[in-house]
N, CA, C and O atoms as a printed pandas DataFrame, in Angstrom:
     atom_number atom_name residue_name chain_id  residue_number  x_coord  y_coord  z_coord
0              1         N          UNK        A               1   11.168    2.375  -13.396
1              2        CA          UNK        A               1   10.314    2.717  -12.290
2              3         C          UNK        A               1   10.765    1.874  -11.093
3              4         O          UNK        A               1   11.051    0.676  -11.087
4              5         N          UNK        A               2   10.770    2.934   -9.871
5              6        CA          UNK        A               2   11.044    1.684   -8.802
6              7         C          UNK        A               2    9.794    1.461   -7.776
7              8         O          UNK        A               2    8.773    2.147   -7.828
8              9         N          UNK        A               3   10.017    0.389   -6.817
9             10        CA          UNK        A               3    8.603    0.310   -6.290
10            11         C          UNK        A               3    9.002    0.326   -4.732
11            12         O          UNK        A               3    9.988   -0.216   -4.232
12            13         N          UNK        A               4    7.955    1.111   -4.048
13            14        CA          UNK        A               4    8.154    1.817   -2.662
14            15         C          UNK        A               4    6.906    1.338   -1.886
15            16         O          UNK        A               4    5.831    0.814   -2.177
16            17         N          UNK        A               5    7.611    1.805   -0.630
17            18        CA          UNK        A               5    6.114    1.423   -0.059
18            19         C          UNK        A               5    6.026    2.960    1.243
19            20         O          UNK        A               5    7.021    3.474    1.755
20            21         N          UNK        A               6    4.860    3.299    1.445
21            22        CA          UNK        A               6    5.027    4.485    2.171
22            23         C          UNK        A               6    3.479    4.608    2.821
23            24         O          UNK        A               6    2.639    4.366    1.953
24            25         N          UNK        A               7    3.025    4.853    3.840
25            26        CA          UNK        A               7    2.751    4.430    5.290
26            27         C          UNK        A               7    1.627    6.229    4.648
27            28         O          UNK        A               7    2.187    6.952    3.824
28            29         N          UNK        A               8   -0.082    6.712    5.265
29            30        CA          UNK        A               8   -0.055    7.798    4.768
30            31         C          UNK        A               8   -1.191    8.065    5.856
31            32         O          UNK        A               8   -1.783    7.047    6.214
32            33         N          UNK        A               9   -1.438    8.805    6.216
33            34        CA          UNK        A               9   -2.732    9.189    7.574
34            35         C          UNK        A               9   -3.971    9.155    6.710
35            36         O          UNK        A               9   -4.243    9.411    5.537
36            37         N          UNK        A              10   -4.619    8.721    7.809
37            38        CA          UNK        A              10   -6.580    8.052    7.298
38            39         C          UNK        A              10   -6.963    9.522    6.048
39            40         O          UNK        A              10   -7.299    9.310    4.883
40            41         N          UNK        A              11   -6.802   10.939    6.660
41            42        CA          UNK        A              11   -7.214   11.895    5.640
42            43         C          UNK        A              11   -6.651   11.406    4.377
43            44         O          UNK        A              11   -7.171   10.731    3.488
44            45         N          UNK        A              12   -5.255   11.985    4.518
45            46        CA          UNK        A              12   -4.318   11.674    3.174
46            47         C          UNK        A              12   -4.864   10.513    2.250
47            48         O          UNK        A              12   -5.234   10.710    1.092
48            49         N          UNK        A              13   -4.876    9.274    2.883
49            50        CA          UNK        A              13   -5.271    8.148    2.406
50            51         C          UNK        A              13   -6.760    8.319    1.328
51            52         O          UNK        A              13   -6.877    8.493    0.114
52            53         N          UNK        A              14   -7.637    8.189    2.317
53            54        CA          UNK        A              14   -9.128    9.021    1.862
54            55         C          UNK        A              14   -9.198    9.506    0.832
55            56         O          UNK        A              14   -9.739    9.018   -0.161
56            57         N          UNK        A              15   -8.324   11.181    0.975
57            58        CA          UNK        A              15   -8.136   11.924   -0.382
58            59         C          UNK        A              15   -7.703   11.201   -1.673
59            60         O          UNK        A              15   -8.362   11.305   -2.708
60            61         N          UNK        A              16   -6.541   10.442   -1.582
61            62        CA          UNK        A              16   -5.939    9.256   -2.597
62            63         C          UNK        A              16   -6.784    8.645   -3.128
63            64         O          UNK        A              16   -6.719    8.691   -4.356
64            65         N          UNK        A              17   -7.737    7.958   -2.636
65            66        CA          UNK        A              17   -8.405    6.790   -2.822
66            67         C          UNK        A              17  -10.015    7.474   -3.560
67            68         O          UNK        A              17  -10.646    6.861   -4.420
68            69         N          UNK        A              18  -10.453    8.883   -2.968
69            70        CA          UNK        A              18  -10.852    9.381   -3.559
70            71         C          UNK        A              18  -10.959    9.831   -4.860
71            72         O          UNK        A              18  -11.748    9.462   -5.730
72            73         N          UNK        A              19   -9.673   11.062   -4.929
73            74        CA          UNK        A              19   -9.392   10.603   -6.296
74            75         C          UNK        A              19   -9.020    9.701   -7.797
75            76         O          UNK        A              19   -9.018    9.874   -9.015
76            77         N          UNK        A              20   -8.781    8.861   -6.982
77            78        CA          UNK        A              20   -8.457    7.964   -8.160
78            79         C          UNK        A              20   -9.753    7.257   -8.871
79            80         O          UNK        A              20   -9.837    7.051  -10.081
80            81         N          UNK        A              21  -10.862    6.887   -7.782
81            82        CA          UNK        A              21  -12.447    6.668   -7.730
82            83         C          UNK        A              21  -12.736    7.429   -8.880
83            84         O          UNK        A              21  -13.094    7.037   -9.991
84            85         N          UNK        A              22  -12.444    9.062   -8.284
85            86        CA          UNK        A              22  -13.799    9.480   -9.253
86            87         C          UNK        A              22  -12.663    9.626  -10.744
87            88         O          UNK        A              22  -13.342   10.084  -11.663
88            89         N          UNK        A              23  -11.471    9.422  -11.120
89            90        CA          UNK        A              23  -11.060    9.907  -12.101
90            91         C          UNK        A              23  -10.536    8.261  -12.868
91            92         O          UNK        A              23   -9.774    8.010  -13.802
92            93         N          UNK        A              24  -11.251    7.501  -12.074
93            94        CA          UNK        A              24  -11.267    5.933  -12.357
94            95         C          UNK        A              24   -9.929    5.455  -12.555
95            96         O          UNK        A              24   -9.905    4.714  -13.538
96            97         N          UNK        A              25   -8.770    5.589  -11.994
97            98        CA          UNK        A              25   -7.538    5.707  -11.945
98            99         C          UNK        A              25   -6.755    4.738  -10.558
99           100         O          UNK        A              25   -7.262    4.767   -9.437
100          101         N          UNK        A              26   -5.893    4.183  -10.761
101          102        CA          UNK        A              26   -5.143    3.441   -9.514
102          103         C          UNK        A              26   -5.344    4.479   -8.562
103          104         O          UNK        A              26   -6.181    5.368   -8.718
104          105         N          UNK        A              27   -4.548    4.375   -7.523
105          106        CA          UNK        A              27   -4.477    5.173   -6.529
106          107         C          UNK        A              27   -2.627    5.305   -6.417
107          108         O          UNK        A              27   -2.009    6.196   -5.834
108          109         N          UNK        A              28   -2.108    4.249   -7.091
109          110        CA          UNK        A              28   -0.576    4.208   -7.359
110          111         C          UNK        A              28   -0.271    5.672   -8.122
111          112         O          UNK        A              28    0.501    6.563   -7.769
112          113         N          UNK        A              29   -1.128    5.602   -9.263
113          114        CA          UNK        A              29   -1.068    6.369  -10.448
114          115         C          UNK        A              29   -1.196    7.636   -9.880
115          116         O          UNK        A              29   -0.600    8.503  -10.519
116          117         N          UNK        A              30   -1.924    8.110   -8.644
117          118        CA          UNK        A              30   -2.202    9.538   -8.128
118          119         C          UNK        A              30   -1.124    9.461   -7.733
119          120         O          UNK        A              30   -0.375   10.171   -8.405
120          121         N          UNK        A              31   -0.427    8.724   -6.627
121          122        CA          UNK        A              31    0.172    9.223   -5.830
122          123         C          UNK        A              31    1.771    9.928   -6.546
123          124         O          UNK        A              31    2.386   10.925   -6.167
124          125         N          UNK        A              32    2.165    8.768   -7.925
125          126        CA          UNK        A              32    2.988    9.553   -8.702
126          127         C          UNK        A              32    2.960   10.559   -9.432
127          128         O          UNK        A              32    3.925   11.124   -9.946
128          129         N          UNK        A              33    1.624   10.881   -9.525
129          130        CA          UNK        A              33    1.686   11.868  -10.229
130          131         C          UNK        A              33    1.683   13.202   -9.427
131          132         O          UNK        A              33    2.241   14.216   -9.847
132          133         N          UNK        A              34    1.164   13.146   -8.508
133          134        CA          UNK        A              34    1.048   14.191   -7.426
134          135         C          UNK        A              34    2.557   14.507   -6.571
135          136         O          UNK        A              34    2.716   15.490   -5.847
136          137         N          UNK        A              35    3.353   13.704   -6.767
137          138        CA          UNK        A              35    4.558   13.764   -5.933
138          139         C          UNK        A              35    5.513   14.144   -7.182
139          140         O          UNK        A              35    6.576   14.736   -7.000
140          141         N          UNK        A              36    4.958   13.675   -8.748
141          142        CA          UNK        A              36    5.718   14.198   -9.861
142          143         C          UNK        A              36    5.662   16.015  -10.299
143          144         O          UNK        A              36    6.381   16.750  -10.975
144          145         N          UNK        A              37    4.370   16.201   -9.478
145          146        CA          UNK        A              37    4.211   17.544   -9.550
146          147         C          UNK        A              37    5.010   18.238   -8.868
147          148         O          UNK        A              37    5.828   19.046   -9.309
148          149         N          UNK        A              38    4.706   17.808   -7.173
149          150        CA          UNK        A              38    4.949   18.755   -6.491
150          151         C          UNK        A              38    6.478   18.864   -6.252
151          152         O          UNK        A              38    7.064   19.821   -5.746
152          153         N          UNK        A              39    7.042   17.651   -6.731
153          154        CA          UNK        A              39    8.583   17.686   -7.075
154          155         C          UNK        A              39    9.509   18.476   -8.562
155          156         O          UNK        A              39   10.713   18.692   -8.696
156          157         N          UNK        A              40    8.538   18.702   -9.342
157          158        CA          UNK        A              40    8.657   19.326  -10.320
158          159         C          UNK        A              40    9.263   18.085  -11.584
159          160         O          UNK        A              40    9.672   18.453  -12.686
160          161         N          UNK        A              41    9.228   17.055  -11.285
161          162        CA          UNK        A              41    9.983   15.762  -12.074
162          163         C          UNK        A              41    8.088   15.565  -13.258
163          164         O          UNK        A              41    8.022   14.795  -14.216
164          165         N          UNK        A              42    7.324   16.129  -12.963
165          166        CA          UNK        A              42    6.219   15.703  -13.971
166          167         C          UNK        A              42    6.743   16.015  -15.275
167          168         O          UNK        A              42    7.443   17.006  -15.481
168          169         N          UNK        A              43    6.343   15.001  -16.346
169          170        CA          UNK        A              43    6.441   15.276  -17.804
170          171         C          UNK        A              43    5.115   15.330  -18.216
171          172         O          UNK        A              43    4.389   14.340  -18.299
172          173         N          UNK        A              44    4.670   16.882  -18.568
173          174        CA          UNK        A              44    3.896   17.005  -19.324
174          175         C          UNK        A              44    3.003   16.140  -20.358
175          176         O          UNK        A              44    1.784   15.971  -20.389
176          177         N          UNK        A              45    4.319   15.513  -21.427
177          178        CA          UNK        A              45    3.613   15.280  -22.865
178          179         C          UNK        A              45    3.178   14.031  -22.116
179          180         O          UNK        A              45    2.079   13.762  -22.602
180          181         N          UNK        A              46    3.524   12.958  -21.009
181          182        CA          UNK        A              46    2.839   11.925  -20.757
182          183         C          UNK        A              46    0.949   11.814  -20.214
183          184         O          UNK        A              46    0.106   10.917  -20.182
184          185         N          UNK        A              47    0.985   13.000  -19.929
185          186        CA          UNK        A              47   -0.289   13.207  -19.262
186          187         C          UNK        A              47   -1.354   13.984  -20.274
187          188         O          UNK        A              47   -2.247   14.648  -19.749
188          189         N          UNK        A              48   -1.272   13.911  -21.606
189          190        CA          UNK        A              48   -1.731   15.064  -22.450
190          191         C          UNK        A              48   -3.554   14.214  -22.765
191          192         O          UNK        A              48   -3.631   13.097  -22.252
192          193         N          UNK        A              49   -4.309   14.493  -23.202
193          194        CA          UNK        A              49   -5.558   13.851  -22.969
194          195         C          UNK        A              49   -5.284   13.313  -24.692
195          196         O          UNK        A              49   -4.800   13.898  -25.662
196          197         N          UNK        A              50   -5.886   11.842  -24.490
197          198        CA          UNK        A              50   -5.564   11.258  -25.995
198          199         C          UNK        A              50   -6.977   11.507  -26.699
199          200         O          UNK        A              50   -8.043   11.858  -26.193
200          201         N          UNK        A              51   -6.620   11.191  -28.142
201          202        CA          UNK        A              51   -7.768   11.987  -29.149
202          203         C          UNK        A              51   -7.511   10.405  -29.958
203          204         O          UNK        A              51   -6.754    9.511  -29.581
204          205         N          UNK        A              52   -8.298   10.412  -31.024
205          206        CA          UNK        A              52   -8.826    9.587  -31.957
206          207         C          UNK        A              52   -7.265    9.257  -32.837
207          208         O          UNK        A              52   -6.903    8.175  -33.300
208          209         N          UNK        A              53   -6.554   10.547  -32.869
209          210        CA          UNK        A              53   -5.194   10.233  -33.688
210          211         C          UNK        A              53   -4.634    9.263  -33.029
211          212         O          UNK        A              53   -3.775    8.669  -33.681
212          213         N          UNK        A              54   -4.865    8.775  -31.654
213          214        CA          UNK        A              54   -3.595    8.055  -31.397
214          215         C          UNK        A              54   -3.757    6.360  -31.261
215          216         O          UNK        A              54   -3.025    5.503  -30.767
216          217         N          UNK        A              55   -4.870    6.315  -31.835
217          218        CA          UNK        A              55   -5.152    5.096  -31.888
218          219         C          UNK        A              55   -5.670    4.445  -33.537
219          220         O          UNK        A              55   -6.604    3.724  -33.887
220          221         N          UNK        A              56   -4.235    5.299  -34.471
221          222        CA          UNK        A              56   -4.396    5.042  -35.564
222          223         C          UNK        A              56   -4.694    2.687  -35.943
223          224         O          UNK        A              56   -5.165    2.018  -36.864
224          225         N          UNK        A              57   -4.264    2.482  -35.015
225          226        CA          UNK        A              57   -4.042    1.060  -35.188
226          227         C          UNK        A              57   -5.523    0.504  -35.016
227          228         O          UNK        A              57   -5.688   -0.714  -35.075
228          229         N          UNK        A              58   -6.164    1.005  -34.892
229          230        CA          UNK        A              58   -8.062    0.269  -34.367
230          231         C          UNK        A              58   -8.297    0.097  -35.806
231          232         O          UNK        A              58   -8.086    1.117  -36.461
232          233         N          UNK        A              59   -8.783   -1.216  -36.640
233          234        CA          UNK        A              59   -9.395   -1.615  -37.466
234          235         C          UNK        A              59   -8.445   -2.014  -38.816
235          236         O          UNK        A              59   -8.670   -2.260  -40.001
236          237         N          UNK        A              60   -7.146   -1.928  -37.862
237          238        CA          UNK        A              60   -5.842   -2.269  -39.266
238          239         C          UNK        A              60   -6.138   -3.826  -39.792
239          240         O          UNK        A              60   -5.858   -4.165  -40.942
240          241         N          UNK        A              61   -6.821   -4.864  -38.677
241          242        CA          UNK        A              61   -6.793   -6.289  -39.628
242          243         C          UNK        A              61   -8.660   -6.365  -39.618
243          244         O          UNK        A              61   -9.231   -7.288  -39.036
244          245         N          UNK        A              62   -9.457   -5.222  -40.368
245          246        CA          UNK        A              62  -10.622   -5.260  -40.608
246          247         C          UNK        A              62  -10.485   -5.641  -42.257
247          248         O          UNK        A              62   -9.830   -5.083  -43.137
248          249         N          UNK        A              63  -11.285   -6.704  -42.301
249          250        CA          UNK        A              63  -11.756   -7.686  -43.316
250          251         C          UNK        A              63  -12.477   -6.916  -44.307
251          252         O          UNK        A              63  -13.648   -6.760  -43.961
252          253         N          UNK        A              64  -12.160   -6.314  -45.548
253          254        CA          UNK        A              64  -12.914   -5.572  -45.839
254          255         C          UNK        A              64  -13.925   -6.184  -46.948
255          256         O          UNK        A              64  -14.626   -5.532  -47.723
256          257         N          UNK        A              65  -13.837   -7.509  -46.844
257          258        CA          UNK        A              65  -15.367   -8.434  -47.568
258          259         C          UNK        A              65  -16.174   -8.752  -46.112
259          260         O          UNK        A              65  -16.544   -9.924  -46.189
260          261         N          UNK        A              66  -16.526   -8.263  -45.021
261          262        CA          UNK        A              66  -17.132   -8.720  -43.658
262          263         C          UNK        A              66  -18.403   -9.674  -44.013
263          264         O          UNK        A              66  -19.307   -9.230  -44.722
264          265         N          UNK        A              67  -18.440  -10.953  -43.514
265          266        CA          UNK        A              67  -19.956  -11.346  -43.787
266          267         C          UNK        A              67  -21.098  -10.892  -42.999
267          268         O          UNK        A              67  -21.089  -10.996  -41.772
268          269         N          UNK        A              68  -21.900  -10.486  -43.524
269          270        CA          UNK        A              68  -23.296   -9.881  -43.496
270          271         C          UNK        A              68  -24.024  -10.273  -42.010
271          272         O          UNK        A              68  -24.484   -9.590  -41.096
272          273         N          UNK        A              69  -23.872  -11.889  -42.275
273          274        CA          UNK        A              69  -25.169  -12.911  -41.400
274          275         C          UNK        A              69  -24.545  -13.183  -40.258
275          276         O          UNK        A              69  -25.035  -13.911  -39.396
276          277         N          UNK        A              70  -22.905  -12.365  -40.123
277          278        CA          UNK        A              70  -22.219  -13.850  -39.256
278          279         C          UNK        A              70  -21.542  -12.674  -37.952
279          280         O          UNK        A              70  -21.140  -11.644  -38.494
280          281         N          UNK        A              71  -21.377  -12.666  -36.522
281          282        CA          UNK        A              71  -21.584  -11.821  -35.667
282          283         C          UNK        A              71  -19.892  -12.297  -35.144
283          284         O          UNK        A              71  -19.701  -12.917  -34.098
284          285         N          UNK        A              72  -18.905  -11.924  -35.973
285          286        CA          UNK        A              72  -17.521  -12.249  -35.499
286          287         C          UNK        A              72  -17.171  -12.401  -34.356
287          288         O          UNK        A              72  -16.826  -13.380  -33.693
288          289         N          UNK        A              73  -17.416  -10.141  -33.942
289          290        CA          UNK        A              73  -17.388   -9.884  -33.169
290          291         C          UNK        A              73  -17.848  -10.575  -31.775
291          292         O          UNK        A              73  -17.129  -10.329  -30.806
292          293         N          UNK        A              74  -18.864  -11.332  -31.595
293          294        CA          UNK        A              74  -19.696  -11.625  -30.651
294          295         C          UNK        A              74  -19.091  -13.171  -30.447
295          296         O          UNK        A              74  -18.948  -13.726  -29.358
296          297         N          UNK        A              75  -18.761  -13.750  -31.796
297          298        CA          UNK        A              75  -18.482  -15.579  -31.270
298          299         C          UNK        A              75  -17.069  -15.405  -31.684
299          300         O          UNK        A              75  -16.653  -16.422  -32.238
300          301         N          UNK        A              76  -16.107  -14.360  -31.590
301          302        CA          UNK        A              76  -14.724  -14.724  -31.833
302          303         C          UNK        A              76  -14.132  -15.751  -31.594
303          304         O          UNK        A              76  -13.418  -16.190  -32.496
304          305         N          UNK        A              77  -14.212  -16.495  -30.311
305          306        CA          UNK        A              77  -13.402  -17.453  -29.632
306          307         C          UNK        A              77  -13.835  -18.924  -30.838
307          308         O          UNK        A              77  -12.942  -19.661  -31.255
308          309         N          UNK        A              78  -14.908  -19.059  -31.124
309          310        CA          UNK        A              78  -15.612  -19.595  -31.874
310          311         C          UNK        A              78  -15.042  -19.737  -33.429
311          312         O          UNK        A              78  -14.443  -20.769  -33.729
312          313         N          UNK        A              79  -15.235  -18.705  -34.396
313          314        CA          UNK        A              79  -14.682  -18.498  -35.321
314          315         C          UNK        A              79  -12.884  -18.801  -35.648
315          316         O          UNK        A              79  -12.404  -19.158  -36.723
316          317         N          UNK        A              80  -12.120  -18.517  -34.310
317          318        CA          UNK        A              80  -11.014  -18.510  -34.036
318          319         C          UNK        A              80  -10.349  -20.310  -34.016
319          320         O          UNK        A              80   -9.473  -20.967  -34.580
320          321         N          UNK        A              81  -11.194  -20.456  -33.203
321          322        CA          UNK        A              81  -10.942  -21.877  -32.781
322          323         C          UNK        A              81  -11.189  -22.817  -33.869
323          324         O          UNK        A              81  -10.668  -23.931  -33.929
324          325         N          UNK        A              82  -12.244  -22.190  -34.987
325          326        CA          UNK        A              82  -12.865  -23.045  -36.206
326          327         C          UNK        A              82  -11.710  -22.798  -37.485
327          328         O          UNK        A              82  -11.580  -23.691  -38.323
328          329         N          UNK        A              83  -11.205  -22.024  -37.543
329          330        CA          UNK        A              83  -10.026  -21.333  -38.204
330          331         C          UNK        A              83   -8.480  -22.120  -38.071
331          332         O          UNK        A              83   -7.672  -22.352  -38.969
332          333         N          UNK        A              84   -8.375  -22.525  -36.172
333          334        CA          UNK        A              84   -7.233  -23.091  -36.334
334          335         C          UNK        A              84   -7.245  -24.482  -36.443
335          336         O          UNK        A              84   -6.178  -25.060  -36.651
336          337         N          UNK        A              85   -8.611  -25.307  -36.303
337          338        CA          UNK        A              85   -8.601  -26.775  -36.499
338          339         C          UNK        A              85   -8.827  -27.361  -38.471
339          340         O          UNK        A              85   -8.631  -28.405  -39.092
340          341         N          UNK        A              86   -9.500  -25.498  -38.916
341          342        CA          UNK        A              86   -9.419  -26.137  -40.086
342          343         C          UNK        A              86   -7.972  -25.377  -40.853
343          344         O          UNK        A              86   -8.194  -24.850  -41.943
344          345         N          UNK        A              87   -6.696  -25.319  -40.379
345          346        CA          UNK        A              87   -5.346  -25.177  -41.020
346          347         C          UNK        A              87   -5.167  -26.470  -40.004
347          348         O          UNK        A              87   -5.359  -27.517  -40.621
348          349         N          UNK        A              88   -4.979  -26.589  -39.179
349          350        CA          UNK        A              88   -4.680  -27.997  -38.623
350          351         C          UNK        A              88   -5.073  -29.131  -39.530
351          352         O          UNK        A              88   -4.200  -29.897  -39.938
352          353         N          UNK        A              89   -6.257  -29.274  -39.851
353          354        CA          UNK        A              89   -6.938  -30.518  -41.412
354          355         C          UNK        A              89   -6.191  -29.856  -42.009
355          356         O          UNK        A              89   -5.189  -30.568  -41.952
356          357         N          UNK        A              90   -5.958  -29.145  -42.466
357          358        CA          UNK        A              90   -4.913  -28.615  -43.516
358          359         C          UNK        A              90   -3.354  -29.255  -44.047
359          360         O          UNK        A              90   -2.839  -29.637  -45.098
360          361         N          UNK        A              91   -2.993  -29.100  -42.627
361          362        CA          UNK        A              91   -1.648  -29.457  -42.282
362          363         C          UNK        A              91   -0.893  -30.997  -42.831
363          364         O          UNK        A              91    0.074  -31.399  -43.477
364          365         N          UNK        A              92   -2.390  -31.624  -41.879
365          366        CA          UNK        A              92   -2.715  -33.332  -41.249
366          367         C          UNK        A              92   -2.590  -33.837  -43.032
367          368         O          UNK        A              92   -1.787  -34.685  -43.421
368          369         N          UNK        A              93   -3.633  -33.053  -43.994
369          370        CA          UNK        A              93   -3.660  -33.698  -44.969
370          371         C          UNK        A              93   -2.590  -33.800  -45.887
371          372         O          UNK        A              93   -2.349  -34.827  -46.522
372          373         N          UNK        A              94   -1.853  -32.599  -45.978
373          374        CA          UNK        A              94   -0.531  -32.435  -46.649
374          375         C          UNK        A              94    0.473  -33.130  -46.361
375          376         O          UNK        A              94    1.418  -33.174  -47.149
376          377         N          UNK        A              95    0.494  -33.907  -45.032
377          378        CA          UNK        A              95    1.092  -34.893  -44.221
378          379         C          UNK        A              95    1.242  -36.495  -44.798
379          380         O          UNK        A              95    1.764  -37.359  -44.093
């Protein structure tokens, strides 16, 4: 990808900035894609709407003993941090 810079009148602009708003999108991202169109350089399969298949990877390092009482999700940084000081005692003691 290369990176440009290009100058666009208050409408034009507007419209850009518009769309990208309501389709919650850069405004970079319109402008290539709209110039990928109208140049005929668009690739289809990149723009295809994603489905549930493609995010086979969501829940590959799920714990499948989860504890009950304990809210991972919510104190990760927590759990994480308690995890690497106790392989650190780990380490220290084998030392």
């Amino acid at each position: 990808m290369k990176r440009t810079q290009i100058q666009l009148d208050e409408a034009t602009y507007e419209a850009v900035r518009r769309k990208a708003f309501e389709q919650g999108r850069s405004m970079a991202s319109v402008v290539r894609e709209t110039l990928a169109e109208a140049l005929g350089t668009a690739d289809k399969s990149r723009h295809r709407k994603l489905t549930i298949e493609d995010f086979t990877f969501i829940g590959m390092g799920r714990d499948p003993h989860p504890p009950r009482d304990v809210p991972v999700s919510v104190d990760h940084d927590k759990w994480y941090a308690e995890a690497i000081a106790s392989r650190w005692e780990d380490e220290r003691a084998k030392s």
